[in-house]
PDB file of C-alpha atoms (C1' of nucleotides) in Angstrom:
ATOM      1  CA  UNK A   1     178.598 118.388 224.514  1.00 33.00           C
ATOM      2  CA  UNK A   2     175.577 116.431 223.998  1.00 40.00           C
ATOM      3  CA  UNK A   3     173.676 116.330 220.525  1.00 46.00           C
ATOM      4  CA  UNK A   4     170.178 115.934 220.013  1.00 53.00           C
ATOM      5  CA  UNK A   5     168.103 115.807 222.674  1.00 54.00           C
ATOM      6  CA  UNK A   6     165.769 113.870 220.563  1.00 74.00           C
ATOM      7  CA  UNK A   7     163.635 114.701 217.975  1.00 88.00           C
ATOM      8  CA  UNK A   8     160.633 113.066 219.282  1.00 88.00           C
ATOM      9  CA  UNK A   9     158.809 112.083 216.516  1.00 92.00           C
ATOM     10  CA  UNK A  10     158.782 115.351 214.822  1.00 96.00           C
ATOM     11  CA  UNK A  11     161.169 114.491 212.129  1.00 96.00           C
ATOM     12  CA  UNK A  12     158.230 114.678 209.708  1.00 96.00           C
ATOM     13  CA  UNK A  13     157.201 118.581 210.786  1.00 97.00           C
ATOM     14  CA  UNK A  14     160.774 119.616 210.805  1.00 97.00           C
ATOM     15  CA  UNK A  15     161.374 118.566 207.471  1.00 98.00           C
ATOM     16  CA  UNK A  16     158.254 119.616 206.181  1.00 98.00           C
ATOM     17  CA  UNK A  17     158.649 123.324 207.921  1.00 98.00           C
ATOM     18  CA  UNK A  18     162.311 123.504 206.363  1.00 97.00           C
ATOM     19  CA  UNK A  19     160.809 122.655 202.836  1.00 98.00           C
ATOM     20  CA  UNK A  20     157.816 125.352 203.565  1.00 97.00           C
ATOM     21  CA  UNK A  21     160.526 127.942 202.255  1.00 94.00           C
ATOM     22  CA  UNK A  22     161.725 126.469 199.085  1.00 96.00           C
ATOM     23  CA  UNK A  23     163.052 123.290 197.471  1.00 97.00           C
ATOM     24  CA  UNK A  24     166.231 122.167 199.180  1.00 97.00           C
ATOM     25  CA  UNK A  25     168.594 119.019 199.111  1.00 97.00           C
ATOM     26  CA  UNK A  26     169.460 116.835 202.204  1.00 96.00           C
ATOM     27  CA  UNK A  27     172.776 118.169 203.177  1.00 96.00           C
ATOM     28  CA  UNK A  28     171.319 121.488 202.895  1.00 97.00           C
ATOM     29  CA  UNK A  29     168.674 120.706 205.203  1.00 97.00           C
ATOM     30  CA  UNK A  30     170.956 119.863 207.755  1.00 96.00           C
ATOM     31  CA  UNK A  31     172.730 122.660 207.855  1.00 96.00           C
ATOM     32  CA  UNK A  32     169.677 125.025 207.641  1.00 96.00           C
ATOM     33  CA  UNK A  33     168.369 123.355 210.652  1.00 96.00           C
ATOM     34  CA  UNK A  34     171.694 123.334 212.537  1.00 95.00           C
ATOM     35  CA  UNK A  35     172.031 127.152 211.674  1.00 95.00           C
ATOM     36  CA  UNK A  36     168.339 127.801 212.564  1.00 94.00           C
ATOM     37  CA  UNK A  37     168.769 125.771 216.251  1.00 94.00           C
ATOM     38  CA  UNK A  38     172.391 126.965 217.052  1.00 92.00           C
ATOM     39  CA  UNK A  39     173.565 123.161 216.615  1.00 92.00           C
ATOM     40  CA  UNK A  40     170.786 122.152 219.315  1.00 92.00           C
ATOM     41  CA  UNK A  41     169.521 119.821 216.062  1.00 94.00           C
ATOM     42  CA  UNK A  42     171.670 118.279 214.322  1.00 94.00           C
ATOM     43  CA  UNK A  43     170.242 115.496 211.988  1.00 95.00           C
ATOM     44  CA  UNK A  44     172.019 112.631 211.377  1.00 94.00           C
ATOM     45  CA  UNK A  45     172.324 110.741 207.978  1.00 95.00           C
ATOM     46  CA  UNK A  46     170.974 107.598 209.146  1.00 94.00           C
ATOM     47  CA  UNK A  47     167.766 109.598 210.369  1.00 95.00           C
ATOM     48  CA  UNK A  48     167.355 112.157 207.561  1.00 97.00           C
ATOM     49  CA  UNK A  49     167.531 109.855 204.451  1.00 97.00           C
ATOM     50  CA  UNK A  50     165.113 107.444 205.693  1.00 96.00           C
ATOM     51  CA  UNK A  51     162.713 110.219 206.730  1.00 97.00           C
ATOM     52  CA  UNK A  52     162.685 111.982 203.413  1.00 97.00           C
ATOM     53  CA  UNK A  53     162.366 108.960 201.641  1.00 97.00           C
ATOM     54  CA  UNK A  54     159.362 108.003 203.626  1.00 97.00           C
ATOM     55  CA  UNK A  55     157.764 111.822 203.158  1.00 97.00           C
ATOM     56  CA  UNK A  56     158.277 111.232 199.502  1.00 97.00           C
ATOM     57  CA  UNK A  57     156.548 107.581 199.678  1.00 96.00           C
ATOM     58  CA  UNK A  58     153.741 109.406 201.294  1.00 96.00           C
ATOM     59  CA  UNK A  59     153.431 112.027 198.518  1.00 96.00           C
ATOM     60  CA  UNK A  60     154.253 114.922 200.933  1.00 98.00           C
ATOM     61  CA  UNK A  61     157.466 115.789 199.069  1.00 97.00           C
ATOM     62  CA  UNK A  62     158.621 115.147 195.849  1.00 97.00           C
ATOM     63  CA  UNK A  63     162.294 115.085 194.395  1.00 96.00           C
ATOM     64  CA  UNK A  64     164.445 115.896 191.492  1.00 96.00           C
ATOM     65  CA  UNK A  65     168.504 115.251 190.612  1.00 95.00           C
ATOM     66  CA  UNK A  66     170.364 118.273 189.878  1.00 91.00           C
ATOM     67  CA  UNK A  67     173.865 117.903 188.226  1.00 82.00           C
ATOM     68  CA  UNK A  68     176.752 119.885 189.687  1.00 74.00           C
ATOM     69  CA  UNK A  69     179.867 121.047 187.915  1.00 71.00           C
ATOM     70  CA  UNK A  70     181.844 117.801 187.060  1.00 66.00           C
ATOM     71  CA  UNK A  71     183.473 116.373 189.987  1.00 67.00           C
ATOM     72  CA  UNK A  72     181.012 117.581 192.554  1.00 73.00           C
ATOM     73  CA  UNK A  73     178.399 115.360 193.746  1.00 76.00           C
ATOM     74  CA  UNK A  74     174.964 115.605 192.603  1.00 84.00           C
ATOM     75  CA  UNK A  75     172.173 116.849 194.836  1.00 94.00           C
ATOM     76  CA  UNK A  76     168.970 115.265 195.051  1.00 96.00           C
ATOM     77  CA  UNK A  77     166.448 118.082 195.822  1.00 97.00           C
ATOM     78  CA  UNK A  78     163.086 117.857 197.558  1.00 98.00           C
ATOM     79  CA  UNK A  79     160.199 119.945 197.156  1.00 98.00           C
ATOM     80  CA  UNK A  80     156.984 119.848 199.268  1.00 98.00           C
ATOM     81  CA  UNK A  81     153.355 119.101 197.887  1.00 98.00           C
ATOM     82  CA  UNK A  82     149.950 120.354 198.252  1.00 98.00           C
ATOM     83  CA  UNK A  83     149.415 117.514 200.473  1.00 97.00           C
ATOM     84  CA  UNK A  84     152.545 118.136 202.087  1.00 97.00           C
ATOM     85  CA  UNK A  85     151.551 121.651 202.566  1.00 98.00           C
ATOM     86  CA  UNK A  86     148.291 120.380 204.540  1.00 97.00           C
ATOM     87  CA  UNK A  87     150.075 117.995 206.620  1.00 97.00           C
ATOM     88  CA  UNK A  88     152.046 121.068 207.857  1.00 97.00           C
ATOM     89  CA  UNK A  89     149.192 122.758 208.703  1.00 96.00           C
ATOM     90  CA  UNK A  90     147.680 119.585 210.446  1.00 95.00           C
ATOM     91  CA  UNK A  91     150.768 119.155 212.546  1.00 96.00           C
ATOM     92  CA  UNK A  92     151.167 122.602 213.494  1.00 96.00           C
ATOM     93  CA  UNK A  93     148.162 122.493 214.838  1.00 95.00           C
ATOM     94  CA  UNK A  94     148.640 119.073 216.549  1.00 94.00           C
ATOM     95  CA  UNK A  95     151.941 120.517 218.158  1.00 95.00           C
ATOM     96  CA  UNK A  96     150.488 123.658 219.585  1.00 95.00           C
ATOM     97  CA  UNK A  97     147.919 121.558 220.991  1.00 94.00           C
ATOM     98  CA  UNK A  98     150.310 119.002 222.356  1.00 95.00           C
ATOM     99  CA  UNK A  99     152.360 122.080 224.006  1.00 95.00           C
ATOM    100  CA  UNK A 100     149.325 123.175 225.828  1.00 95.00           C
ATOM    101  CA  UNK A 101     148.526 119.317 226.944  1.00 95.00           C
ATOM    102  CA  UNK A 102     152.065 118.886 228.147  1.00 96.00           C
ATOM    103  CA  UNK A 103     151.988 122.588 230.070  1.00 96.00           C
ATOM    104  CA  UNK A 104     148.691 121.361 231.975  1.00 95.00           C
ATOM    105  CA  UNK A 105     150.921 118.156 232.787  1.00 96.00           C
ATOM    106  CA  UNK A 106     153.909 119.750 233.859  1.00 95.00           C
ATOM    107  CA  UNK A 107     152.496 122.598 235.598  1.00 92.00           C
ATOM    108  CA  UNK A 108     148.988 121.755 236.417  1.00 81.00           C
ATOM    109  CA  UNK A 109     145.837 122.378 236.282  1.00 72.00           C
ATOM    110  CA  UNK A 110     145.750 126.309 235.918  1.00 61.00           C
ATOM    111  CA  UNK A 111     147.500 126.172 232.511  1.00 51.00           C
ATOM    112  CA  UNK A 112     145.278 126.962 229.327  1.00 49.00           C
TER     113      UNK A 112
ATOM    114  CA  UNK B   1     138.134 109.230 217.767  1.00 38.00           C
ATOM    115  CA  UNK B   2     141.625 109.145 217.616  1.00 44.00           C
ATOM    116  CA  UNK B   3     143.882 108.508 220.970  1.00 54.00           C
ATOM    117  CA  UNK B   4     147.432 109.470 221.720  1.00 62.00           C
ATOM    118  CA  UNK B   5     149.277 111.779 219.163  1.00 58.00           C
ATOM    119  CA  UNK B   6     151.955 110.009 220.549  1.00 74.00           C
ATOM    120  CA  UNK B   7     153.893 110.768 223.588  1.00 87.00           C
ATOM    121  CA  UNK B   8     156.803 111.020 221.593  1.00 88.00           C
ATOM    122  CA  UNK B   9     159.665 110.300 224.123  1.00 92.00           C
ATOM    123  CA  UNK B  10     158.098 112.591 227.254  1.00 96.00           C
ATOM    124  CA  UNK B  11     157.010 109.753 229.127  1.00 97.00           C
ATOM    125  CA  UNK B  12     159.249 109.963 231.720  1.00 96.00           C
ATOM    126  CA  UNK B  13     158.515 113.689 232.244  1.00 97.00           C
ATOM    127  CA  UNK B  14     154.726 112.911 232.529  1.00 97.00           C
ATOM    128  CA  UNK B  15     154.870 110.263 234.813  1.00 98.00           C
ATOM    129  CA  UNK B  16     157.238 112.177 237.035  1.00 98.00           C
ATOM    130  CA  UNK B  17     155.452 115.332 236.847  1.00 98.00           C
ATOM    131  CA  UNK B  18     152.031 113.385 237.839  1.00 97.00           C
ATOM    132  CA  UNK B  19     154.118 112.070 241.059  1.00 98.00           C
ATOM    133  CA  UNK B  20     155.332 115.307 242.230  1.00 97.00           C
ATOM    134  CA  UNK B  21     151.938 116.250 243.737  1.00 94.00           C
ATOM    135  CA  UNK B  22     152.089 113.011 245.492  1.00 96.00           C
ATOM    136  CA  UNK B  23     152.458 109.304 245.402  1.00 97.00           C
ATOM    137  CA  UNK B  24     150.048 107.266 243.003  1.00 97.00           C
ATOM    138  CA  UNK B  25     149.212 103.783 241.733  1.00 97.00           C
ATOM    139  CA  UNK B  26     149.361 103.051 238.110  1.00 96.00           C
ATOM    140  CA  UNK B  27     146.047 102.868 237.530  1.00 96.00           C
ATOM    141  CA  UNK B  28     145.493 106.246 239.059  1.00 97.00           C
ATOM    142  CA  UNK B  29     148.449 107.765 236.958  1.00 97.00           C
ATOM    143  CA  UNK B  30     146.596 106.937 233.897  1.00 96.00           C
ATOM    144  CA  UNK B  31     143.109 108.562 235.186  1.00 96.00           C
ATOM    145  CA  UNK B  32     144.698 111.478 236.276  1.00 95.00           C
ATOM    146  CA  UNK B  33     146.063 112.172 233.045  1.00 96.00           C
ATOM    147  CA  UNK B  34     143.471 111.183 230.879  1.00 95.00           C
ATOM    148  CA  UNK B  35     141.234 113.922 232.991  1.00 94.00           C
ATOM    149  CA  UNK B  36     144.044 116.562 232.764  1.00 94.00           C
ATOM    150  CA  UNK B  37     143.854 116.290 228.895  1.00 94.00           C
ATOM    151  CA  UNK B  38     140.370 115.556 228.392  1.00 92.00           C
ATOM    152  CA  UNK B  39     141.326 112.330 227.340  1.00 92.00           C
ATOM    153  CA  UNK B  40     144.023 113.327 224.504  1.00 92.00           C
ATOM    154  CA  UNK B  41     146.569 111.570 226.565  1.00 94.00           C
ATOM    155  CA  UNK B  42     145.222 107.857 227.479  1.00 94.00           C
ATOM    156  CA  UNK B  43     148.292 105.917 228.668  1.00 95.00           C
ATOM    157  CA  UNK B  44     148.334 102.412 227.662  1.00 94.00           C
ATOM    158  CA  UNK B  45     149.456  99.626 230.208  1.00 95.00           C
ATOM    159  CA  UNK B  46     151.994  98.267 227.872  1.00 94.00           C
ATOM    160  CA  UNK B  47     153.409 101.846 227.992  1.00 95.00           C
ATOM    161  CA  UNK B  48     152.822 102.720 231.481  1.00 97.00           C
ATOM    162  CA  UNK B  49     153.874  99.600 233.446  1.00 97.00           C
ATOM    163  CA  UNK B  50     157.074  99.236 231.359  1.00 96.00           C
ATOM    164  CA  UNK B  51     157.865 103.079 231.644  1.00 97.00           C
ATOM    165  CA  UNK B  52     157.357 102.894 235.622  1.00 98.00           C
ATOM    166  CA  UNK B  53     159.664  99.931 236.112  1.00 97.00           C
ATOM    167  CA  UNK B  54     161.959 101.771 233.920  1.00 97.00           C
ATOM    168  CA  UNK B  55     161.875 104.902 236.390  1.00 98.00           C
ATOM    169  CA  UNK B  56     162.094 103.036 239.458  1.00 97.00           C
ATOM    170  CA  UNK B  57     165.058 101.080 238.100  1.00 96.00           C
ATOM    171  CA  UNK B  58     166.999 104.328 237.404  1.00 96.00           C
ATOM    172  CA  UNK B  59     166.178 105.591 241.107  1.00 97.00           C
ATOM    173  CA  UNK B  60     163.758 108.146 240.021  1.00 98.00           C
ATOM    174  CA  UNK B  61     160.794 106.924 241.704  1.00 98.00           C
ATOM    175  CA  UNK B  62     160.463 103.735 244.720  1.00 97.00           C
ATOM    176  CA  UNK B  63     157.638 101.964 245.221  1.00 97.00           C
ATOM    177  CA  UNK B  64     155.413  99.657 247.591  1.00 96.00           C
ATOM    178  CA  UNK B  65     152.603  97.487 247.695  1.00 95.00           C
ATOM    179  CA  UNK B  66     149.193  98.575 249.334  1.00 93.00           C
ATOM    180  CA  UNK B  67     146.484  95.889 250.129  1.00 84.00           C
ATOM    181  CA  UNK B  68     142.882  96.781 249.756  1.00 78.00           C
ATOM    182  CA  UNK B  69     139.883  95.376 251.264  1.00 74.00           C
ATOM    183  CA  UNK B  70     139.860  91.641 250.758  1.00 68.00           C
ATOM    184  CA  UNK B  71     138.527  90.935 247.390  1.00 68.00           C
ATOM    185  CA  UNK B  72     139.651  94.075 245.649  1.00 75.00           C
ATOM    186  CA  UNK B  73     143.186  94.011 243.842  1.00 78.00           C
ATOM    187  CA  UNK B  74     146.323  95.535 245.881  1.00 85.00           C
ATOM    188  CA  UNK B  75     147.857  98.695 244.833  1.00 94.00           C
ATOM    189  CA  UNK B  76     151.413  99.625 243.803  1.00 96.00           C
ATOM    190  CA  UNK B  77     152.328 102.920 245.055  1.00 97.00           C
ATOM    191  CA  UNK B  78     155.056 104.912 243.272  1.00 98.00           C
ATOM    192  CA  UNK B  79     156.783 108.049 244.898  1.00 98.00           C
ATOM    193  CA  UNK B  80     159.137 110.452 243.270  1.00 98.00           C
ATOM    194  CA  UNK B  81     162.739 110.296 244.702  1.00 98.00           C
ATOM    195  CA  UNK B  82     164.857 113.510 245.247  1.00 98.00           C
ATOM    196  CA  UNK B  83     166.755 112.402 241.856  1.00 97.00           C
ATOM    197  CA  UNK B  84     163.505 112.179 240.305  1.00 97.00           C
ATOM    198  CA  UNK B  85     162.577 115.528 241.347  1.00 98.00           C
ATOM    199  CA  UNK B  86     165.935 117.005 240.142  1.00 97.00           C
ATOM    200  CA  UNK B  87     165.415 115.293 236.605  1.00 97.00           C
ATOM    201  CA  UNK B  88     161.952 116.467 236.572  1.00 97.00           C
ATOM    202  CA  UNK B  89     163.510 120.030 236.809  1.00 97.00           C
ATOM    203  CA  UNK B  90     166.025 119.254 234.254  1.00 96.00           C
ATOM    204  CA  UNK B  91     163.528 117.839 231.972  1.00 96.00           C
ATOM    205  CA  UNK B  92     161.074 120.754 232.103  1.00 96.00           C
ATOM    206  CA  UNK B  93     164.067 122.949 231.152  1.00 95.00           C
ATOM    207  CA  UNK B  94     164.949 120.874 228.320  1.00 94.00           C
ATOM    208  CA  UNK B  95     161.106 120.922 227.254  1.00 96.00           C
ATOM    209  CA  UNK B  96     160.865 124.740 227.200  1.00 95.00           C
ATOM    210  CA  UNK B  97     163.803 124.720 225.165  1.00 94.00           C
ATOM    211  CA  UNK B  98     162.607 122.388 222.808  1.00 95.00           C
ATOM    212  CA  UNK B  99     159.541 124.235 222.460  1.00 95.00           C
ATOM    213  CA  UNK B 100     161.593 127.357 221.449  1.00 95.00           C
ATOM    214  CA  UNK B 101     163.664 125.227 219.090  1.00 95.00           C
ATOM    215  CA  UNK B 102     160.651 123.817 217.413  1.00 96.00           C
ATOM    216  CA  UNK B 103     159.054 127.396 217.350  1.00 96.00           C
ATOM    217  CA  UNK B 104     162.147 128.382 215.090  1.00 95.00           C
ATOM    218  CA  UNK B 105     161.819 125.490 212.923  1.00 96.00           C
ATOM    219  CA  UNK B 106     158.217 125.796 212.444  1.00 95.00           C
ATOM    220  CA  UNK B 107     157.737 129.551 212.128  1.00 91.00           C
ATOM    221  CA  UNK B 108     161.083 130.786 211.227  1.00 80.00           C
ATOM    222  CA  UNK B 109     163.908 132.919 212.212  1.00 72.00           C
ATOM    223  CA  UNK B 110     162.050 135.627 213.997  1.00 61.00           C
ATOM    224  CA  UNK B 111     160.944 133.249 217.069  1.00 50.00           C
ATOM    225  CA  UNK B 112     162.785 133.493 220.004  1.00 49.00           C
TER     226      UNK B 112
ATOM    227  C1'  DC C   1     126.324  86.190 230.397  1.00 95.96           C
ATOM    228  C1'  DT C   2     128.186  89.996 228.562  1.00 95.96           C
ATOM    229  C1'  DA C   3     130.509  94.331 229.339  1.00 95.96           C
ATOM    230  C1'  DT C   4     132.912  97.248 231.724  1.00 95.96           C
ATOM    231  C1'  DA C   5     135.500  98.779 235.742  1.00 95.96           C
ATOM    232  C1'  DT C   6     139.329  98.102 238.755  1.00 95.96           C
ATOM    233  C1'  DG C   7     144.449  96.842 239.241  1.00 95.96           C
ATOM    234  C1'  DC C   8     148.473  94.598 238.215  1.00 95.96           C
ATOM    235  C1'  DA C   9     151.636  92.763 234.384  1.00 95.96           C
ATOM    236  C1'  DT C  10     154.250  90.469 230.190  1.00 95.96           C
ATOM    237  C1'  DA C  11     155.228  89.176 225.072  1.00 95.96           C
ATOM    238  C1'  DG C  12     155.694  90.601 220.828  1.00 95.96           C
ATOM    239  C1'  DA C  13     155.110  93.799 216.894  1.00 95.96           C
ATOM    240  C1'  DA C  14     155.963  97.778 214.704  1.00 95.96           C
ATOM    241  C1'  DT C  15     158.128 102.209 214.879  1.00 95.96           C
ATOM    242  C1'  DG C  16     161.902 105.819 214.971  1.00 95.96           C
ATOM    243  C1'  DT C  17     166.501 107.333 215.780  1.00 95.96           C
ATOM    244  C1'  DC C  18     171.178 106.749 215.607  1.00 95.96           C
ATOM    245  C1'  DA C  19     176.183 105.027 215.315  1.00 95.96           C
ATOM    246  C1'  DA C  20     178.682 103.070 212.115  1.00 95.96           C
ATOM    247  C1'  DT C  21     179.907 102.586 207.467  1.00 95.96           C
ATOM    248  C1'  DG C  22     180.414 103.101 202.412  1.00 95.96           C
ATOM    249  C1'  DT C  23     181.212 105.863 198.187  1.00 95.96           C
ATOM    250  C1'  DA C  24     183.305 109.730 195.832  1.00 95.96           C
ATOM    251  C1'  DT C  25     185.958 114.293 195.248  1.00 95.96           C
ATOM    252  C1'  DA C  26     188.027 118.618 196.749  1.00 95.96           C
ATOM    253  C1'  DT C  27     190.401 121.364 199.919  1.00 95.96           C
ATOM    254  C1'  DA C  28     193.512 122.564 203.954  1.00 95.96           C
ATOM    255  C1'  DG C  29     196.471 121.516 207.665  1.00 95.96           C
ATOM    256  C1'  DT C  30     200.863 119.789 209.305  1.00 95.96           C
TER     257       DT C  30
ATOM    258  C1'  DA D   1     202.551 112.555 201.991  1.00 95.96           C
ATOM    259  C1'  DC D   2     198.893 111.967 205.013  1.00 95.96           C
ATOM    260  C1'  DT D   3     195.134 113.394 207.734  1.00 95.96           C
ATOM    261  C1'  DA D   4     191.354 115.940 208.738  1.00 95.96           C
ATOM    262  C1'  DT D   5     187.630 118.203 207.421  1.00 95.96           C
ATOM    263  C1'  DA D   6     183.884 119.357 204.185  1.00 95.96           C
ATOM    264  C1'  DT D   7     180.460 117.906 200.578  1.00 95.96           C
ATOM    265  C1'  DA D   8     177.043 114.803 199.172  1.00 95.96           C
ATOM    266  C1'  DC D   9     174.459 110.721 198.628  1.00 95.96           C
ATOM    267  C1'  DA D  10     173.008 106.313 201.073  1.00 95.96           C
ATOM    268  C1'  DT D  11     172.389 101.472 203.825  1.00 95.96           C
ATOM    269  C1'  DT D  12     172.530  98.242 207.809  1.00 95.96           C
ATOM    270  C1'  DG D  13     172.145  97.078 211.989  1.00 95.96           C
ATOM    271  C1'  DA D  14     171.165  97.869 216.690  1.00 95.96           C
ATOM    272  C1'  DC D  15     168.581 100.254 220.295  1.00 95.96           C
ATOM    273  C1'  DA D  16     164.792 102.392 222.760  1.00 95.96           C
ATOM    274  C1'  DT D  17     160.159 103.421 222.570  1.00 95.96           C
ATOM    275  C1'  DT D  18     155.474 102.823 222.397  1.00 95.96           C
ATOM    276  C1'  DC D  19     151.408  99.849 221.059  1.00 95.96           C
ATOM    277  C1'  DT D  20     148.293  95.738 220.526  1.00 95.96           C
ATOM    278  C1'  DA D  21     147.169  92.021 222.506  1.00 95.96           C
ATOM    279  C1'  DT D  22     146.450  88.708 226.089  1.00 95.96           C
ATOM    280  C1'  DG D  23     146.759  87.235 230.718  1.00 95.96           C
ATOM    281  C1'  DC D  24     145.030  86.693 235.810  1.00 95.96           C
ATOM    282  C1'  DA D  25     141.746  88.039 239.436  1.00 95.96           C
ATOM    283  C1'  DT D  26     137.321  90.473 241.283  1.00 95.96           C
ATOM    284  C1'  DA D  27     132.986  92.798 241.180  1.00 95.96           C
ATOM    285  C1'  DT D  28     129.090  95.429 239.325  1.00 95.96           C
ATOM    286  C1'  DA D  29     126.056  96.699 235.805  1.00 95.96           C
ATOM    287  C1'  DG D  30     122.963  96.041 232.084  1.00 95.96           C
TER     288       DG D  30
END
DNA sequence: CTATATGCATAGAATGTCAATGTATATAGT
DNA sequence: ACTATATACATTGACATTCTATGCATATAG
């Protein structure tokens, strides 16, 4: 089977959306997205961690380490910020608009 | 005003869709897409021509030169091939599916 | 004489994503 | 004993895509 048909520049919206219902650690996000999408979107570490770090640098998320029982790897939790929430709102609108735009291109004029 | 909110990997589907209703030359495609999208998507030459050439290399389009009246620049017309039509069909399905997938991520479980 | 429009095109930079790899530990299977 | 898989972080380097800037050539408008 094939895997990611491509996130297509929507990584920010995907990650921030996932964090909207509570703080999560990286690995947890990938599992959650995989479950939600029936394994259609399997985030790779090479995409995930750079993207998460970028979000933090932009102030859309903040993070903190959480120790596990000894022997288990620590977890780095990410939490969405107020700016992040604003960005989600904007990106959702852009996405909706883009769906309409693509619809007009793909199916022609009569689309709204 | 801002311009392209990003074609985000949909250039192939955009161009092939535009060619579905008849052969067009490059410049014409940009004008047509701009009109259809109320200037939301303004294809740049640096994106357009490499993409058109790629489509041709992949056998999804074919092209031919058309001379204009003397003094006017010639036009290079692109025509979609049968393989191109098949690709449009596949890409449309992928796009629809991707809309659903993104919906589940953005708005949560209850989405179809 | 400058900008804008028509029409093609490329070079180089920036960006985004992925495959591959690395570090650790734990458990399950053969 | 060995191997695979799962958990958890992360980086490197390659590749693909898109954009900015530029170039050529002509014509018209301001």
